[in-house]
């Protein structure tokens, strides 16, 4: 039978702050020695008192505003009581019924259209420590606790059960990450655990039937894993029910290697965490002027920026999505346009999404936007060839470069003089008789080869398009 899936997503994100949520400890970095970023507060020692991190609260309020959520007039901290070795206090400071943001939404574009995902709530809490399970050479097992992560500011965002398939879930997680990065709230790198996605998946016979048995899927370490794990889980549940079986409410982990989910633990209906208001922290009033000041500093949001690029700059939806999808790329695009407003937006967009993103994918690069604009302008005006432009961009990515000065001092101007190109093409043709033979044998790619050789001979300065035309004419004449 054809089942309808119902999916809700819960995401935990480490906020980008200088210090932890309730103490002045620095945020641990990759490679830190275990238990070096701790103090009595985040170690949960008796008598230590929490002090809220103002920047973390401001970031959550900014996120709330960016997703169109409401902030309460007054919020409160609650104790969520449970014991686990990664939680030294025996409770986590969280927010129960007065979260910092409620009733927001995020729109995502999927292969079958636009979907709106409702966001039930977003609240602030503290992260737990990290457990490391080790096995010694003699086979003895031990569990080690690293308290560096204990107390790091954590944002939890919970959607409504609005999602119906794995693709939408993936797109939602990607769009949320982009939003968080754009407003500077988080880096949200899934690979190193800064962003953790969990999905609640159930199926039912029809859209108006009651919800089925809910299974929580965890351990998805990439966006692709989110999509695959949910798709797998929907199929698995359908197979169980089609075979006359029943589903168990449980937590299942995603195994990337086998592409399947596996039982982690059966889950009771709801844990009794014995929440109560945190006695060490007073309720927090959200002053409307404070909130307004935070909202005023929000940058242009991804969906608005994409729409503007399409409407005002006539970029395609695809180009707009690629540019806006990487905040650094959009930043370079904006800065280059500001430096040289006359520059064609489409050509500039191609350079950012082509050359810049290609280089930025592998390493951190700092590009001077004004020099970048000058480079793209020189290529667009056919002053230098595209080949020369790309070579100069590589240099620019490695260090500062004065484009105008380099073009003049190195004599890089493009050869677009007809007679010079004609001579260049003729020489190349004479030097490669095999290419002429190939052409005669019907091999069209001989032209590409000859253009490449001519460009090489001109040290990248030739006008490749013109050379192509001249070579085709020469070949046809010889042919
Ligand atoms: Zn601390």
Coordinates of N, CA, C and O in Angstrom, one line a residue, residues 205-342:
X205 N -1.5 5.8 6.6 CA -2.2 5.4 5.4 C -2.6 6.6 4.5 O -2.6 6.5 3.3
X206 N -3.0 7.7 5.1 CA -3.4 8.8 4.3 C -3.1 10.1 5.1 O -2.8 10.1 6.3
X207 N -3.2 11.2 4.3 CA -2.8 12.5 4.9 C -3.7 12.9 6.1 O -3.3 13.7 7.0
X208 N -4.9 12.4 6.2 CA -5.7 12.8 7.3 C -5.8 11.7 8.4 O -6.6 11.8 9.4
X209 N -5.1 10.6 8.2 CA -5.1 9.5 9.3 C -4.2 10.0 10.4 O -3.4 10.9 10.3
X210 N -4.5 9.5 11.6 CA -3.6 9.8 12.8 C -2.2 9.5 12.6 O -1.9 8.6 11.7
X211 N -1.3 10.1 13.3 CA 0.2 9.8 13.1 C 0.5 8.4 13.5 O -0.1 7.8 14.4
X212 N 1.4 7.8 12.8 CA 1.8 6.4 13.1 C 2.9 6.4 14.2 O 3.2 7.4 14.8
X213 N 3.5 5.2 14.4 CA 4.5 5.1 15.4 C 5.8 5.8 15.0 O 6.3 5.6 13.9
X214 N 6.3 6.7 15.9 CA 7.4 7.6 15.6 C 8.7 6.9 15.9 O 8.9 6.3 16.9
X215 N 9.6 7.0 14.9 CA 11.0 6.5 15.1 C 11.9 7.7 14.9 O 11.8 8.5 14.0
X216 N 12.9 7.8 15.9 CA 13.8 8.9 15.9 C 15.1 8.4 15.2 O 15.7 7.4 15.6
X217 N 15.6 9.1 14.1 CA 16.8 8.7 13.4 C 17.9 9.6 13.8 O 17.8 10.8 13.7
X218 N 19.0 9.1 14.2 CA 20.2 9.9 14.6 C 21.4 9.5 13.8 O 21.4 8.6 13.0
X219 N 22.5 10.2 14.2 CA 23.9 9.8 13.6 C 24.0 10.1 12.1 O 24.6 9.4 11.4
X220 N 23.3 11.1 11.7 CA 23.4 11.5 10.2 C 24.4 12.6 10.2 O 24.2 13.7 10.7
X221 N 25.6 12.3 9.5 CA 26.7 13.2 9.6 C 26.9 14.1 8.4 O 27.9 14.8 8.3
X222 N 26.0 14.1 7.5 CA 26.0 14.9 6.3 C 24.6 15.2 5.8 O 23.7 14.5 6.2
X223 N 24.5 16.2 4.9 CA 23.1 16.5 4.4 C 22.7 15.3 3.5 O 21.5 15.0 3.5
X224 N 23.6 14.7 2.8 CA 23.2 13.5 2.0 C 22.7 12.4 2.9 O 21.8 11.7 2.5
X225 N 23.4 12.2 4.0 CA 23.0 11.2 4.9 C 21.5 11.4 5.5 O 20.7 10.5 5.6
X226 N 21.2 12.7 5.7 CA 19.8 13.1 6.1 C 18.8 12.6 5.1 O 17.8 11.9 5.5
X227 N 19.1 12.9 3.9 CA 18.1 12.5 2.8 C 18.0 11.0 2.7 O 16.9 10.4 2.6
X228 N 19.2 10.3 2.7 CA 19.2 8.8 2.5 C 18.6 8.1 3.7 O 17.8 7.2 3.5
X229 N 18.9 8.6 4.9 CA 18.5 7.9 6.1 C 16.9 7.9 6.2 O 16.3 7.0 6.5
X230 N 16.4 9.1 5.9 CA 14.9 9.3 5.9 C 14.3 8.4 4.9 O 13.3 7.7 5.1
X231 N 14.8 8.4 3.7 CA 14.2 7.6 2.6 C 14.3 6.1 3.0 O 13.3 5.4 2.8
X232 N 15.4 5.7 3.5 CA 15.5 4.3 4.0 C 14.5 4.0 5.0 O 13.8 3.0 5.0
X233 N 14.3 4.9 6.0 CA 13.5 4.6 7.1 C 12.0 4.6 6.7 O 11.2 3.7 7.2
X234 N 11.6 5.4 5.8 CA 10.2 5.4 5.2 C 9.9 4.0 4.6 O 8.9 3.3 4.9
X235 N 10.9 3.5 3.8 CA 10.7 2.2 3.1 C 10.7 1.1 4.1 O 9.9 0.2 4.0
X236 N 11.6 1.2 5.1 CA 11.7 0.1 6.1 C 10.3 0.0 6.9 O 9.8 -1.1 7.0
X237 N 9.8 1.2 7.3 CA 8.6 1.1 8.0 C 7.4 0.6 7.2 O 6.6 -0.2 7.7
X238 N 7.4 1.0 5.9 CA 6.3 0.5 5.0 C 6.4 -1.0 4.8 O 5.4 -1.7 4.9
X239 N 7.6 -1.5 4.7 CA 7.8 -3.0 4.6 C 7.3 -3.7 5.8 O 6.7 -4.8 5.7
X240 N 7.6 -3.2 7.0 CA 7.2 -3.8 8.2 C 5.7 -3.9 8.3 O 5.1 -4.9 8.5
X241 N 5.0 -2.8 8.0 CA 3.6 -2.7 8.1 C 2.9 -3.5 7.0 O 1.9 -4.2 7.2
X242 N 3.5 -3.5 5.8 CA 2.9 -4.3 4.7 C 3.0 -5.8 4.9 O 2.1 -6.5 4.5
X243 N 4.0 -6.2 5.7 CA 4.1 -7.6 6.1 C 3.3 -8.0 7.3 O 3.4 -9.1 7.8
X244 N 2.5 -7.0 7.7 CA 1.6 -7.3 8.9 C 2.2 -7.1 10.2 O 1.7 -7.5 11.2
X245 N 3.5 -6.6 10.2 CA 4.2 -6.4 11.5 C 3.8 -5.1 12.2 O 2.9 -4.3 11.7
X246 N 4.4 -4.8 13.3 CA 4.1 -3.6 14.0 C 5.4 -2.9 14.3 O 6.5 -3.5 14.4
X247 N 5.4 -1.5 14.4 CA 6.6 -0.7 14.6 C 6.8 -0.4 16.0 O 5.8 -0.4 16.8
X248 N 8.0 -0.3 16.4 CA 8.4 0.0 17.8 C 8.8 1.5 17.9 O 9.6 1.9 17.0
X249 N 8.3 2.2 18.9 CA 8.8 3.5 19.1 C 10.3 3.4 19.6 O 10.5 2.8 20.7
X250 N 11.2 3.9 18.9 CA 12.6 3.7 19.2 C 13.5 4.7 18.6 O 13.1 5.5 17.8
X251 N 14.8 4.7 19.0 CA 15.8 5.6 18.4 C 16.6 4.6 17.5 O 17.0 3.6 17.9
X252 N 16.8 5.1 16.3 CA 17.7 4.3 15.4 C 18.8 5.1 14.8 O 18.7 6.3 14.6
X253 N 20.0 4.5 14.7 CA 21.1 5.1 14.2 C 21.3 4.9 12.7 O 20.8 3.9 12.2
X254 N 21.9 5.8 12.0 CA 22.1 5.7 10.5 C 23.5 5.1 10.3 O 24.5 5.6 10.9
X255 N 23.6 4.0 9.6 CA 24.9 3.5 9.3 C 25.2 3.8 7.8 O 24.6 3.2 6.9
X256 N 26.2 4.7 7.6 CA 26.5 5.2 6.3 C 27.0 4.1 5.4 O 26.6 4.1 4.2
X257 N 27.8 3.2 5.9 CA 28.4 2.2 5.1 C 27.4 1.3 4.5 O 27.4 1.0 3.2
X258 N 26.5 0.8 5.3 CA 25.5 -0.2 4.8 C 24.3 0.5 4.2 O 23.4 -0.1 3.5
X259 N 24.1 1.8 4.5 CA 23.0 2.6 4.0 C 21.7 2.1 4.7 O 20.6 2.1 4.1
X260 N 21.8 1.7 6.0 CA 20.6 1.3 6.7 C 20.5 1.9 8.1 O 21.5 2.5 8.5
X261 N 19.4 1.8 8.7 CA 19.3 2.3 10.1 C 19.2 1.1 11.0 O 18.9 0.0 10.6
X262 N 19.7 1.2 12.2 CA 19.7 0.1 13.2 C 19.2 0.6 14.5 O 19.3 1.7 14.9
X263 N 18.6 -0.4 15.3 CA 18.1 0.0 16.6 C 19.2 0.4 17.6 O 20.2 -0.3 17.8
X264 N 19.0 1.6 18.2 CA 19.9 2.0 19.2 C 19.3 1.7 20.6 O 19.9 1.1 21.5
X265 N 18.1 2.2 20.8 CA 17.4 1.9 22.1 C 15.9 2.2 21.9 O 15.5 3.0 21.1
X266 N 15.1 1.4 22.6 CA 13.7 1.6 22.6 C 13.4 2.9 23.4 O 14.2 3.2 24.4
X267 N 12.5 3.7 23.0 CA 12.3 5.0 23.7 C 10.9 5.0 24.4 O 9.9 4.6 23.8
X268 N 10.9 5.4 25.6 CA 9.7 5.4 26.4 C 8.9 6.6 25.8 O 9.5 7.5 25.1
X269 N 7.7 6.7 26.2 CA 6.8 7.8 25.6 C 7.4 9.2 25.8 O 7.7 9.9 24.9
X270 N 7.6 9.5 27.1 CA 8.4 10.8 27.3 C 9.1 10.7 28.6 O 8.7 10.1 29.6
X271 N 10.4 11.2 28.5 CA 11.2 11.1 29.7 C 10.6 12.0 30.8 O 10.1 13.1 30.5
X272 N 10.8 11.7 32.0 CA 10.4 12.6 33.1 C 11.6 13.3 33.5 O 12.4 12.7 34.3
X273 N 11.9 14.5 33.0 CA 13.1 15.2 33.4 C 12.9 16.1 34.6 O 13.8 16.7 35.0
X274 N 11.7 16.0 35.2 CA 11.5 16.9 36.4 C 11.9 18.3 36.2 O 12.7 18.8 37.0
X275 N 11.5 18.9 35.1 CA 11.9 20.3 34.8 C 11.4 21.2 35.9 O 10.3 21.0 36.5
X276 N 12.2 22.1 36.3 CA 11.7 23.2 37.2 C 12.5 24.4 36.9 O 13.6 24.3 36.3
X277 N 12.0 25.6 37.2 CA 12.7 26.9 36.9 C 14.1 26.9 37.5 O 14.2 26.5 38.7
X278 N 15.1 27.3 36.8 CA 16.4 27.3 37.3 C 16.6 28.3 38.4 O 16.4 29.5 38.2
X279 N 16.9 27.8 39.6 CA 16.9 28.8 40.8 C 18.1 29.7 40.8 O 18.1 30.7 41.4
X280 N 19.2 29.4 40.0 CA 20.4 30.2 40.0 C 20.3 31.3 39.0 O 21.2 32.1 38.9
X281 N 19.2 31.4 38.2 CA 19.2 32.4 37.2 C 17.8 33.1 37.2 O 16.8 32.4 37.2
X282 N 17.7 34.4 37.2 CA 16.4 35.1 37.2 C 15.8 35.0 35.8 O 16.5 34.8 34.8
X283 N 14.5 35.2 35.7 CA 13.9 35.2 34.3 C 14.5 36.4 33.5 O 15.0 37.3 34.1
X284 N 14.5 36.3 32.2 CA 15.2 37.3 31.4 C 14.1 38.1 30.6 O 13.4 37.5 29.8
X285 N 14.0 39.4 30.9 CA 13.1 40.2 30.1 C 13.7 40.6 28.8 O 14.9 41.0 28.8
X286 N 13.0 40.5 27.7 CA 13.5 40.9 26.4 C 13.0 42.3 26.2 O 11.8 42.5 25.7
X287 N 13.9 43.3 26.4 CA 13.5 44.7 26.1 C 13.3 44.9 24.6 O 14.1 44.5 23.8
X288 N 12.1 45.4 24.3 CA 11.8 45.6 22.8 C 12.9 46.4 22.1 O 13.2 46.2 20.9
X289 N 13.5 47.4 22.8 CA 14.5 48.2 22.1 C 15.7 47.4 21.8 O 16.4 47.5 20.8
X290 N 16.1 46.5 22.7 CA 17.2 45.6 22.6 C 16.9 44.7 21.4 O 17.8 44.5 20.5
X291 N 15.7 44.1 21.3 CA 15.4 43.2 20.2 C 15.4 44.0 18.9 O 15.9 43.5 17.9
X292 N 14.9 45.2 18.9 CA 14.9 46.0 17.7 C 16.3 46.3 17.2 O 16.6 46.2 16.0
X293 N 17.2 46.5 18.1 CA 18.6 46.8 17.7 C 19.2 45.6 17.1 O 20.0 45.7 16.2
X294 N 18.9 44.4 17.6 CA 19.4 43.1 17.1 C 18.9 42.9 15.7 O 19.6 42.6 14.7
X295 N 17.6 43.1 15.5 CA 16.9 42.9 14.2 C 17.5 43.9 13.2 O 17.8 43.6 12.0
X296 N 17.9 45.1 13.6 CA 18.4 46.2 12.7 C 19.8 45.8 12.2 O 20.2 46.2 11.1
X297 N 20.5 44.9 12.9 CA 21.8 44.5 12.4 C 21.8 43.3 11.5 O 22.9 42.9 11.0
X298 N 20.6 42.7 11.3 CA 20.5 41.5 10.4 C 20.9 41.9 9.0 O 20.5 42.9 8.5
X299 N 21.8 41.1 8.4 CA 22.1 41.3 7.0 C 21.0 40.9 6.1 O 20.0 40.3 6.6
X300 N 21.1 41.1 4.8 CA 20.1 40.6 3.8 C 20.1 39.1 4.0 O 21.1 38.4 3.9
X301 N 18.9 38.5 4.1 CA 18.7 37.1 4.3 C 18.8 36.3 2.9 O 18.5 36.9 1.9
X302 N 19.2 35.0 3.0 CA 19.4 34.3 1.7 C 18.2 34.3 0.7 O 18.4 34.6 -0.4
X303 N 17.0 34.1 1.2 CA 15.9 34.1 0.3 C 15.6 35.4 -0.4 O 15.4 35.5 -1.6
X304 N 15.8 36.5 0.4 CA 15.6 37.8 -0.1 C 16.7 38.2 -1.1 O 16.5 38.8 -2.2
X305 N 17.9 37.7 -0.8 CA 19.1 38.0 -1.7 C 18.9 37.3 -3.0 O 19.1 37.8 -4.1
X306 N 18.5 36.0 -3.0 CA 18.3 35.2 -4.2 C 17.2 35.9 -5.1 O 17.4 36.1 -6.3
X307 N 16.1 36.3 -4.4 CA 15.0 37.0 -5.2 C 15.5 38.2 -5.8 O 15.2 38.5 -7.0
X308 N 16.4 39.0 -5.1 CA 16.9 40.3 -5.6 C 17.8 40.0 -6.8 O 17.7 40.7 -7.8
X309 N 18.7 39.0 -6.7 CA 19.6 38.7 -7.8 C 18.8 38.4 -9.1 O 19.2 38.7 -10.2
X310 N 17.7 37.6 -8.9 CA 16.9 37.2 -10.1 C 16.2 38.4 -10.6 O 16.2 38.7 -11.8
X311 N 15.5 39.2 -9.7 CA 14.6 40.3 -10.2 C 15.4 41.5 -10.7 O 15.1 42.1 -11.7
X312 N 16.5 41.9 -10.0 CA 17.2 43.1 -10.3 C 18.4 42.9 -11.2 O 18.7 43.8 -12.0
X313 N 19.1 41.8 -11.0 CA 20.3 41.6 -11.8 C 20.1 40.6 -12.9 O 21.1 40.3 -13.6
X314 N 18.9 40.1 -13.1 CA 18.6 39.1 -14.1 C 19.5 37.9 -14.1 O 19.8 37.3 -15.2
X315 N 19.9 37.5 -12.9 CA 20.7 36.2 -12.9 C 19.6 35.1 -12.9 O 18.5 35.3 -12.5
X316 N 20.1 33.9 -13.3 CA 19.1 32.8 -13.3 C 18.9 32.3 -11.9 O 19.8 32.6 -11.0
X317 N 17.9 31.6 -11.6 CA 17.6 31.1 -10.2 C 18.8 30.2 -9.8 O 19.2 30.3 -8.6
X318 N 19.3 29.5 -10.7 CA 20.4 28.6 -10.4 C 21.7 29.4 -10.0 O 22.3 29.1 -9.0
X319 N 22.0 30.4 -10.8 CA 23.2 31.2 -10.5 C 23.0 31.9 -9.2 O 24.0 32.0 -8.4
X320 N 21.8 32.4 -8.9 CA 21.6 33.1 -7.7 C 21.7 32.2 -6.5 O 22.3 32.5 -5.5
X321 N 21.2 30.9 -6.7 CA 21.3 30.0 -5.6 C 22.8 29.6 -5.3 O 23.2 29.5 -4.1
X322 N 23.6 29.5 -6.3 CA 25.0 29.1 -6.2 C 25.8 30.2 -5.4 O 26.5 30.0 -4.5
X323 N 25.5 31.5 -5.9 CA 26.2 32.6 -5.2 C 25.8 32.8 -3.8 O 26.7 32.9 -2.9
X324 N 24.5 32.8 -3.5 CA 24.0 33.0 -2.2 C 24.3 31.8 -1.3 O 24.4 32.0 -0.1
X325 N 24.5 30.6 -1.9 CA 24.7 29.4 -1.1 C 26.0 29.4 -0.3 O 26.2 28.7 0.6
X326 N 26.9 30.3 -0.7 CA 28.2 30.4 0.1 C 28.4 31.9 0.5 O 28.7 32.7 -0.4
X327 N 28.2 32.2 1.8 CA 28.2 33.6 2.2 C 29.5 34.3 1.7 O 29.4 35.5 1.4
X328 N 30.6 33.7 1.7 CA 31.9 34.4 1.3 C 31.8 34.7 -0.2 O 32.3 35.8 -0.6
X329 N 31.2 33.9 -1.0 CA 31.0 34.1 -2.4 C 30.1 35.3 -2.6 O 30.4 36.2 -3.4
X330 N 29.0 35.3 -2.0 CA 28.0 36.4 -2.1 C 28.7 37.7 -1.6 O 28.5 38.8 -2.2
X331 N 29.5 37.6 -0.6 CA 30.2 38.8 -0.1 C 31.2 39.4 -1.1 O 31.2 40.6 -1.3
X332 N 31.9 38.5 -1.8 CA 32.9 38.9 -2.8 C 32.1 39.6 -4.0 O 32.5 40.6 -4.5
X333 N 31.0 38.9 -4.3 CA 30.2 39.4 -5.4 C 29.7 40.8 -5.1 O 29.8 41.8 -5.9
X334 N 29.2 41.0 -3.9 CA 28.6 42.3 -3.5 C 29.7 43.4 -3.5 O 29.6 44.5 -3.9
X335 N 30.9 43.0 -2.9 CA 32.0 43.9 -2.7 C 32.6 44.3 -4.1 O 32.9 45.5 -4.3
X336 N 32.6 43.4 -5.0 CA 33.2 43.7 -6.4 C 32.2 44.6 -7.1 O 32.6 45.5 -7.8
X337 N 30.9 44.4 -6.9 CA 29.9 45.2 -7.6 C 30.0 46.7 -7.0 O 29.8 47.6 -7.8
X338 N 30.2 46.7 -5.7 CA 30.3 48.0 -5.1 C 31.6 48.8 -5.6 O 31.6 50.0 -5.8
X339 N 32.7 48.0 -5.8 CA 33.9 48.6 -6.3 C 33.8 49.1 -7.7 O 34.4 50.0 -8.2
X340 N 33.0 48.4 -8.5 CA 32.9 48.7 -10.0 C 31.5 48.4 -10.4 O 31.2 47.4 -11.0
X341 N 30.6 49.4 -10.2 CA 29.2 49.2 -10.4 C 28.9 48.9 -11.9 O 27.8 48.4 -12.2
X342 N 29.7 49.4 -12.8 CA 29.4 49.2 -14.2 C 29.6 47.8 -14.7 O 29.3 47.4 -15.8

